[in-house]
PDB file of C-alpha atoms in Angstrom:
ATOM      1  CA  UNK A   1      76.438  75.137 106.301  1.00 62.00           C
ATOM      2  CA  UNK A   2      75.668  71.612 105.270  1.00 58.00           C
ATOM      3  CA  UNK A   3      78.629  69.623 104.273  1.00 61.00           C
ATOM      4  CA  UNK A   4      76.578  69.498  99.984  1.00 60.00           C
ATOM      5  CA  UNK A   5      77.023  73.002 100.082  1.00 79.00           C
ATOM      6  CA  UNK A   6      80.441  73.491 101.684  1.00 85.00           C
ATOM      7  CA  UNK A   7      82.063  71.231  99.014  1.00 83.00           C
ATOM      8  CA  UNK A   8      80.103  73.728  96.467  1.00 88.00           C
ATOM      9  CA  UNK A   9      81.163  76.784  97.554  1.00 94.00           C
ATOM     10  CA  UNK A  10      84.082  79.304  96.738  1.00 95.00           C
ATOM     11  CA  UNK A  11      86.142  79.000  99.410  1.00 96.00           C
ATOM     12  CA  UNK A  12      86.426  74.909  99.279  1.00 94.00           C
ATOM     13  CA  UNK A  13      87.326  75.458  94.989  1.00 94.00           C
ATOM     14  CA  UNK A  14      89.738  78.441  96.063  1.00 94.00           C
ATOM     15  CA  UNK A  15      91.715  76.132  98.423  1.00 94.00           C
ATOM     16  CA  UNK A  16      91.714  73.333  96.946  1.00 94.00           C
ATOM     17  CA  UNK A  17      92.209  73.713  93.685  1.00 93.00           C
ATOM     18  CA  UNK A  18      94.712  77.450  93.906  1.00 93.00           C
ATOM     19  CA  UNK A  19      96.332  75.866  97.705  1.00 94.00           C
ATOM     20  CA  UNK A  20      96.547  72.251  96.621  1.00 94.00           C
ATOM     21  CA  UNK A  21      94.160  71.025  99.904  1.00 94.00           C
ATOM     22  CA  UNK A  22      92.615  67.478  99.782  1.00 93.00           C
ATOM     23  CA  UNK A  23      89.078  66.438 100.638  1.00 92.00           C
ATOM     24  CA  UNK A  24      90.572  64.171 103.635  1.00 93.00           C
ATOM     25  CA  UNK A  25      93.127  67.586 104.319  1.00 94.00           C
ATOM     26  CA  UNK A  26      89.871  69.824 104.307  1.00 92.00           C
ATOM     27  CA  UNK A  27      88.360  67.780 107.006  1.00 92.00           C
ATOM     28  CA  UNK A  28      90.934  68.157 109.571  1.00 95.00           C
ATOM     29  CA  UNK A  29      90.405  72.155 108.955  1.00 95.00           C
ATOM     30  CA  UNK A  30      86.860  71.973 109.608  1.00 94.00           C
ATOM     31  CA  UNK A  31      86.768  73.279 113.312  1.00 95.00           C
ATOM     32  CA  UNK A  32      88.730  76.222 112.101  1.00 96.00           C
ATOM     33  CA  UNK A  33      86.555  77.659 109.952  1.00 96.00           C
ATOM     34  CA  UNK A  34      82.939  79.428 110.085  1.00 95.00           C
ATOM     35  CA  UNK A  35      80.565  80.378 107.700  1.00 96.00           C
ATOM     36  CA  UNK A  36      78.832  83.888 108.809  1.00 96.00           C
ATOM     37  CA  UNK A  37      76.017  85.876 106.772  1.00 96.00           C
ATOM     38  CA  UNK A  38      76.181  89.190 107.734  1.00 98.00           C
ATOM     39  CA  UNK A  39      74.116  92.750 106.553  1.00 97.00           C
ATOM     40  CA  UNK A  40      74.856  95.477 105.236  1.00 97.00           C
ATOM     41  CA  UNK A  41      77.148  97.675 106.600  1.00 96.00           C
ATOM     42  CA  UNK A  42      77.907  95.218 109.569  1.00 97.00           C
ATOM     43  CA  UNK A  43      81.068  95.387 111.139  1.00 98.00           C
ATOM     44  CA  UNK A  44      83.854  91.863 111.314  1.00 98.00           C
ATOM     45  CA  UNK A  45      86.279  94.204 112.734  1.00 97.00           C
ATOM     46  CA  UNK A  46      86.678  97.403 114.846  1.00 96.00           C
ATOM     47  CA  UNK A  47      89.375 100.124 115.694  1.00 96.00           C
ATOM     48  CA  UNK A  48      90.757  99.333 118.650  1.00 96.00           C
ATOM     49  CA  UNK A  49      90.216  95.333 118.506  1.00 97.00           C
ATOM     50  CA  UNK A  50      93.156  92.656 118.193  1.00 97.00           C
ATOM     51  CA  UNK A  51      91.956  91.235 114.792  1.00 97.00           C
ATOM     52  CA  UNK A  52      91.372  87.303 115.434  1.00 95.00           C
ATOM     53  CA  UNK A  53      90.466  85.889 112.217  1.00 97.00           C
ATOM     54  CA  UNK A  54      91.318  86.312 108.659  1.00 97.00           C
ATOM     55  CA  UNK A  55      88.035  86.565 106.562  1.00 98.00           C
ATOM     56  CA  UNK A  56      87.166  85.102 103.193  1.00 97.00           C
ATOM     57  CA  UNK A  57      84.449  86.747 101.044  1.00 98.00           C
ATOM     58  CA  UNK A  58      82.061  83.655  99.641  1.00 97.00           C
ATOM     59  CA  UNK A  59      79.584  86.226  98.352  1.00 97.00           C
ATOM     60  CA  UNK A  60      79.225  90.211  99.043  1.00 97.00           C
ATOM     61  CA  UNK A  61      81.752  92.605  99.481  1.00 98.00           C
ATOM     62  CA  UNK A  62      83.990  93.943 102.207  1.00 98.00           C
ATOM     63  CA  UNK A  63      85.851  96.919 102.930  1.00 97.00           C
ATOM     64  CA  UNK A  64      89.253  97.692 105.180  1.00 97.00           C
ATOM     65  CA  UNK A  65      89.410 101.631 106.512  1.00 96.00           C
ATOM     66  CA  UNK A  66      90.281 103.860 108.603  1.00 95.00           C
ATOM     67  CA  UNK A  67      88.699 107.181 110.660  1.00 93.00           C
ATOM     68  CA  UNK A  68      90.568 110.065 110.610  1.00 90.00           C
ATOM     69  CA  UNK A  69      89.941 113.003 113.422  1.00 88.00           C
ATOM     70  CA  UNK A  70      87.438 114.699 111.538  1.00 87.00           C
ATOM     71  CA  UNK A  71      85.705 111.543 110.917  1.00 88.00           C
ATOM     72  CA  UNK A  72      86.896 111.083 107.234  1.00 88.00           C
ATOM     73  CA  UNK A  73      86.507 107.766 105.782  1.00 91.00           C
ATOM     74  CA  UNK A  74      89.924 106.475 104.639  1.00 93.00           C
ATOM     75  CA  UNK A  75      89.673 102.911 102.474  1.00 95.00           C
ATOM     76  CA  UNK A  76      92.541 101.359 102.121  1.00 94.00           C
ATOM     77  CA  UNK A  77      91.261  98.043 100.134  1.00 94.00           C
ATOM     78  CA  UNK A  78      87.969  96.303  98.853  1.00 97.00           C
ATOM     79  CA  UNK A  79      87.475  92.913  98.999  1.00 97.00           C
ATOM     80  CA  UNK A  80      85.038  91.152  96.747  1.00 97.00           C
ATOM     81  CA  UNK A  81      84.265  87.520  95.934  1.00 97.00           C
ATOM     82  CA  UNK A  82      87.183  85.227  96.595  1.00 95.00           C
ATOM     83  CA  UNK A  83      89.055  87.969  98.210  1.00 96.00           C
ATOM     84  CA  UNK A  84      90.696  87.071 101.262  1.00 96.00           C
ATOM     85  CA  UNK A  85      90.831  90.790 104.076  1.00 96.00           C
ATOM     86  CA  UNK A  86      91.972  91.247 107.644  1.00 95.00           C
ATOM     87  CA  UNK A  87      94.872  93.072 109.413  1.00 95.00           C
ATOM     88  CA  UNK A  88      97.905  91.237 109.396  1.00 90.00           C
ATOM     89  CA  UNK A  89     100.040  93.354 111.287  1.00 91.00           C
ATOM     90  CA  UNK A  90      97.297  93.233 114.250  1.00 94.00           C
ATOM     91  CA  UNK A  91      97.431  89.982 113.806  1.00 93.00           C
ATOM     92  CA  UNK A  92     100.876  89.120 113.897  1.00 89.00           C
ATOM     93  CA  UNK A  93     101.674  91.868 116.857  1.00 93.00           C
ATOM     94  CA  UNK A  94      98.742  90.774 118.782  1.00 94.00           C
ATOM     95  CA  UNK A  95      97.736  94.945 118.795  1.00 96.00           C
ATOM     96  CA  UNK A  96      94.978  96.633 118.434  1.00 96.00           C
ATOM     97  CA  UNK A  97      94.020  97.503 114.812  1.00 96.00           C
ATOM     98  CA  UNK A  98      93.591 100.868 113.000  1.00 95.00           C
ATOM     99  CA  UNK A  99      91.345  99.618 110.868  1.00 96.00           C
ATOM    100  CA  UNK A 100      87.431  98.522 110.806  1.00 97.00           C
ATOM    101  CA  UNK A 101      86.320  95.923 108.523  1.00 98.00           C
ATOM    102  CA  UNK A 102      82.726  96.421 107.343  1.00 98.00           C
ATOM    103  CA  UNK A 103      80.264  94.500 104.899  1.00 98.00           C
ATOM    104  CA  UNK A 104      78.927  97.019 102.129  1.00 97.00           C
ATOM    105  CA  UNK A 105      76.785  94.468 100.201  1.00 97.00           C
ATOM    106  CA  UNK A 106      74.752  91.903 102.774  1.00 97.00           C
ATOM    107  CA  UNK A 107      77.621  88.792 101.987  1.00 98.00           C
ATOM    108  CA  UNK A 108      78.668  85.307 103.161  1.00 97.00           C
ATOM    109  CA  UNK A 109      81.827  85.371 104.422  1.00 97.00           C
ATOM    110  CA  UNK A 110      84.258  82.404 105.786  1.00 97.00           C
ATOM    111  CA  UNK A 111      85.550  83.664 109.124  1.00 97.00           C
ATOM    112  CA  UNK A 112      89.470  81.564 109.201  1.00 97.00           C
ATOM    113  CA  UNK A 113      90.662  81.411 112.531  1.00 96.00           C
ATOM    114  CA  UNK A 114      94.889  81.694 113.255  1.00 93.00           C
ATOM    115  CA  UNK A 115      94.684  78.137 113.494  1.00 95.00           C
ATOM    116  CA  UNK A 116      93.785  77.219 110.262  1.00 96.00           C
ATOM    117  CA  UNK A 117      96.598  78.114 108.704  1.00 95.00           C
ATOM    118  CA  UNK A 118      98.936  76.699 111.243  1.00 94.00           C
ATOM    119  CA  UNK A 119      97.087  73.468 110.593  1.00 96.00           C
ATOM    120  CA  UNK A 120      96.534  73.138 106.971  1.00 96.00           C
ATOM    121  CA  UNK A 121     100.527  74.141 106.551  1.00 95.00           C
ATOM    122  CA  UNK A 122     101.256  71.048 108.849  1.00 95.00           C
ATOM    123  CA  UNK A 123      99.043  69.204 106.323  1.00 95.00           C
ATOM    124  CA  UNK A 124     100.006  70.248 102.989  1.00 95.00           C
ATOM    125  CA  UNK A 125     103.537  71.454 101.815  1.00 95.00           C
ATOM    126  CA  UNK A 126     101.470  72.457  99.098  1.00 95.00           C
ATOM    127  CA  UNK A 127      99.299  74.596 101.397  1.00 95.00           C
ATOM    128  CA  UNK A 128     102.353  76.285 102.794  1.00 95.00           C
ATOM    129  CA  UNK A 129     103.818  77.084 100.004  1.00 95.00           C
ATOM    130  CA  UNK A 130     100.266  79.196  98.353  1.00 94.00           C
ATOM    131  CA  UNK A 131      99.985  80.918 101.629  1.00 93.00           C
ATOM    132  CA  UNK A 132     103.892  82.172 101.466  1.00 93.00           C
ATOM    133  CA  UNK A 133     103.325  83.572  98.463  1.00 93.00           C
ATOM    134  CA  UNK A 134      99.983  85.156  99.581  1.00 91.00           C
ATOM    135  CA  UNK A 135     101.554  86.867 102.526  1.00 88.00           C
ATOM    136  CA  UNK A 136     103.908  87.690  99.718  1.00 90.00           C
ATOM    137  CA  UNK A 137     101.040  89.569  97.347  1.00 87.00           C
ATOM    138  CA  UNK A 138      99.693  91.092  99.684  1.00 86.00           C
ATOM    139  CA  UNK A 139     102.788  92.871 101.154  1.00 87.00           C
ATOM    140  CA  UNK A 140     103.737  94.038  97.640  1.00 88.00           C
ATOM    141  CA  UNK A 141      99.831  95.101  97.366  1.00 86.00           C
ATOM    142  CA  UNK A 142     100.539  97.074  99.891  1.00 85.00           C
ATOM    143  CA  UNK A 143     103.286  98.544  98.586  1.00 89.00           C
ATOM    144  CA  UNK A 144     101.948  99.674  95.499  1.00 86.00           C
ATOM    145  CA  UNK A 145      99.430 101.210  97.182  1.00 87.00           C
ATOM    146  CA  UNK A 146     102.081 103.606  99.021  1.00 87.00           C
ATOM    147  CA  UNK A 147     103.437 103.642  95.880  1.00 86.00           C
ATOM    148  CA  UNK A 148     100.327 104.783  94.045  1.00 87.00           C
ATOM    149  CA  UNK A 149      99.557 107.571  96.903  1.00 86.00           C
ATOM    150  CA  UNK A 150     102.749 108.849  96.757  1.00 86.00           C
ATOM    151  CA  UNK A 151     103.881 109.194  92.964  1.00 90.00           C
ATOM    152  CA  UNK A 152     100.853 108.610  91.019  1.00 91.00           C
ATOM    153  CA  UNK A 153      98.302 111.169  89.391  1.00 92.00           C
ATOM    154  CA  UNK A 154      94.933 111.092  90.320  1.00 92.00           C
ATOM    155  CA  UNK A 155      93.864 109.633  86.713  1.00 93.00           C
ATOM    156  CA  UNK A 156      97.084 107.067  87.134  1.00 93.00           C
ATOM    157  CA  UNK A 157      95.419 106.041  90.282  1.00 93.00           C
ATOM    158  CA  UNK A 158      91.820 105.078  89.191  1.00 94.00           C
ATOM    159  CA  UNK A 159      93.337 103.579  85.661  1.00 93.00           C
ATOM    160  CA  UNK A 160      94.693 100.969  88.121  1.00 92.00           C
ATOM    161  CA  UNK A 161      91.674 100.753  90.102  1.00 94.00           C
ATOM    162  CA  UNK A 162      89.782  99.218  87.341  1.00 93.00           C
ATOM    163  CA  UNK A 163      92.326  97.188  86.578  1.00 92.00           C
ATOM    164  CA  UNK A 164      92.917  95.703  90.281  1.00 92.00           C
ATOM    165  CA  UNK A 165      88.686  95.829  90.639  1.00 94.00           C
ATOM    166  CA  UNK A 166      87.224  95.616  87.204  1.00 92.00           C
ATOM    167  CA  UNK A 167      83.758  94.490  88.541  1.00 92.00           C
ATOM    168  CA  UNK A 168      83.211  97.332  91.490  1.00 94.00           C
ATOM    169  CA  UNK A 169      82.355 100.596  89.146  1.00 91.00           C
ATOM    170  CA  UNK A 170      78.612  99.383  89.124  1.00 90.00           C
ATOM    171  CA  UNK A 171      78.573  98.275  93.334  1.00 95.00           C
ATOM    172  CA  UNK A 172      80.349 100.878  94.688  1.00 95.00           C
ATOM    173  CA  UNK A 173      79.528 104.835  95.021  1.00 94.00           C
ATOM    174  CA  UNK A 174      81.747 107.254  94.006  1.00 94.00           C
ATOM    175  CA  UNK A 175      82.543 108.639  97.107  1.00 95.00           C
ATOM    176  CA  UNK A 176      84.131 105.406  97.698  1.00 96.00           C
ATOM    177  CA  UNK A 177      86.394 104.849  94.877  1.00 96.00           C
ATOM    178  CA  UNK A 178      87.287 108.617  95.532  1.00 95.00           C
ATOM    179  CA  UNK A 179      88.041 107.480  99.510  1.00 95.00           C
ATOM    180  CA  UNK A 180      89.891 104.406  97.794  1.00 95.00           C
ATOM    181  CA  UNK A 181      91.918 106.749  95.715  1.00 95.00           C
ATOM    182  CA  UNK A 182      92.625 109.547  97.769  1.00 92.00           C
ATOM    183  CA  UNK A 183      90.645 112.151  96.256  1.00 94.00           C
ATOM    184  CA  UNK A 184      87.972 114.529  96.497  1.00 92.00           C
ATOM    185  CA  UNK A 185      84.506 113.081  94.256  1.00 93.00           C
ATOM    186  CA  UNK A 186      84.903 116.330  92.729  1.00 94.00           C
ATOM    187  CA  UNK A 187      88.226 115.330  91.094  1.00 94.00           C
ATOM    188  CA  UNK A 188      87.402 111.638  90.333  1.00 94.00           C
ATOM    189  CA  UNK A 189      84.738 113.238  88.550  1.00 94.00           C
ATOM    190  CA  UNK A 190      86.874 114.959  86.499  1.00 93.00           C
ATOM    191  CA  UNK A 191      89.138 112.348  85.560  1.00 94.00           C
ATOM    192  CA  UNK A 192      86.476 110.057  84.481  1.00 92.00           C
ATOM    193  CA  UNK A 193      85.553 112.590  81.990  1.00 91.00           C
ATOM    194  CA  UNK A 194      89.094 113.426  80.869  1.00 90.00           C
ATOM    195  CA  UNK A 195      89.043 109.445  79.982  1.00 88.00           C
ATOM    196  CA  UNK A 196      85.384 109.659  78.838  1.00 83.00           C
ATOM    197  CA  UNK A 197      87.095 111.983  76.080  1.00 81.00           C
ATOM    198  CA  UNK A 198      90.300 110.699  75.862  1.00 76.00           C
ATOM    199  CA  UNK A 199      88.042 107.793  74.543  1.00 68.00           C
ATOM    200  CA  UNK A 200      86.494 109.672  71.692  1.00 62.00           C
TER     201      UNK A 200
END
């Protein structure tokens, strides 16, 4: 990517304006970082592999799931523009992951190396401080999650769906959101027309 169009693009706004990064900070973090196009339905991550980078979504949209034993599809998150995806616990362990990560829209996507944040934390206080409370988020993300699969109604479920993804309804198939919410299509069907007429 040339250096114009870094300085243009999502990921330079998101950390520098939400993470506090200067231009001369940003520099330094240049060998940590990679710009990737990738296809449709290509893979960043596989079961089975340690997962080495954290990935950034410029443009597109990623997806984090799992395989059961049948060969069910299980998706535990989406990750659209400005979304940041990747296994932290693989990560962190150094284990293999459960998880694949796959591109479902052809997308740009900012692969962040370990490093990076190491480095840019040294830099910036203010740095360290937004990715704290990132690691933060996302733990209590996960939580409600659990939460959600656990205690929630199927209609509870994809109420906060659209509310945590307002923009997917029109990029992703339904089989999807129903993977995403633990259902059959068959009964995210029918609570999209029990709100359809709770509408009316």
């Amino acid at each position: 990517m040339k250096e114009k169009q870094l300085y243009e693009s999502n990921f330079y706004r998101y950390y520098t304006e939400k993470a506090g990064l200067t231009e001369a900070e940003f520099e330094q973090l240049l060998p940590y970082f990679e710009f990737k196009e990738l296809k449709h339905n290509q893979l960043l991550l596989r079961t089975g592999e340690v997962c080495k980078h954290v990935f950034f979504v410029e443009q597109g949209l990623l997806q984090s799931f799992s395989i059961d034993e049948k060969g069910g599809e299980h998706i535990l998150q989406f990750a659209p523009e400005n979304w940041l995806v990747a296994d932290r616990a693989s990560q962190y362990f150094n284990e293999p992951s459960d998880y694949y990560i796959k591109a479902i829209e052809p997308s740009i996507v900012v692969f962040l190396a370990i490093p990076f944040f190491e480095n840019a934390s040294n830099l910036s206080r203010s740095f360290s401080c937004f990715n704290e409370n990132s690691l933060q988020r996302s733990i209590y993300f996960m939580q409600r999650r659990i939460n959600s699969l656990l205690g929630m109604t199927a209609k509870e479920r994809y109420l906060e769906f659209l509310k945590l993804y307002p923009n997917l309804l029109l990029r992703v198939p339904q089989w999807m959101i129903a993977s995403y919410l633990g259902v059959t299509p068959e009964s995210l069907s029918r609570v999209r027309r029990e709100i359809a007429k709770d509408s009316f």
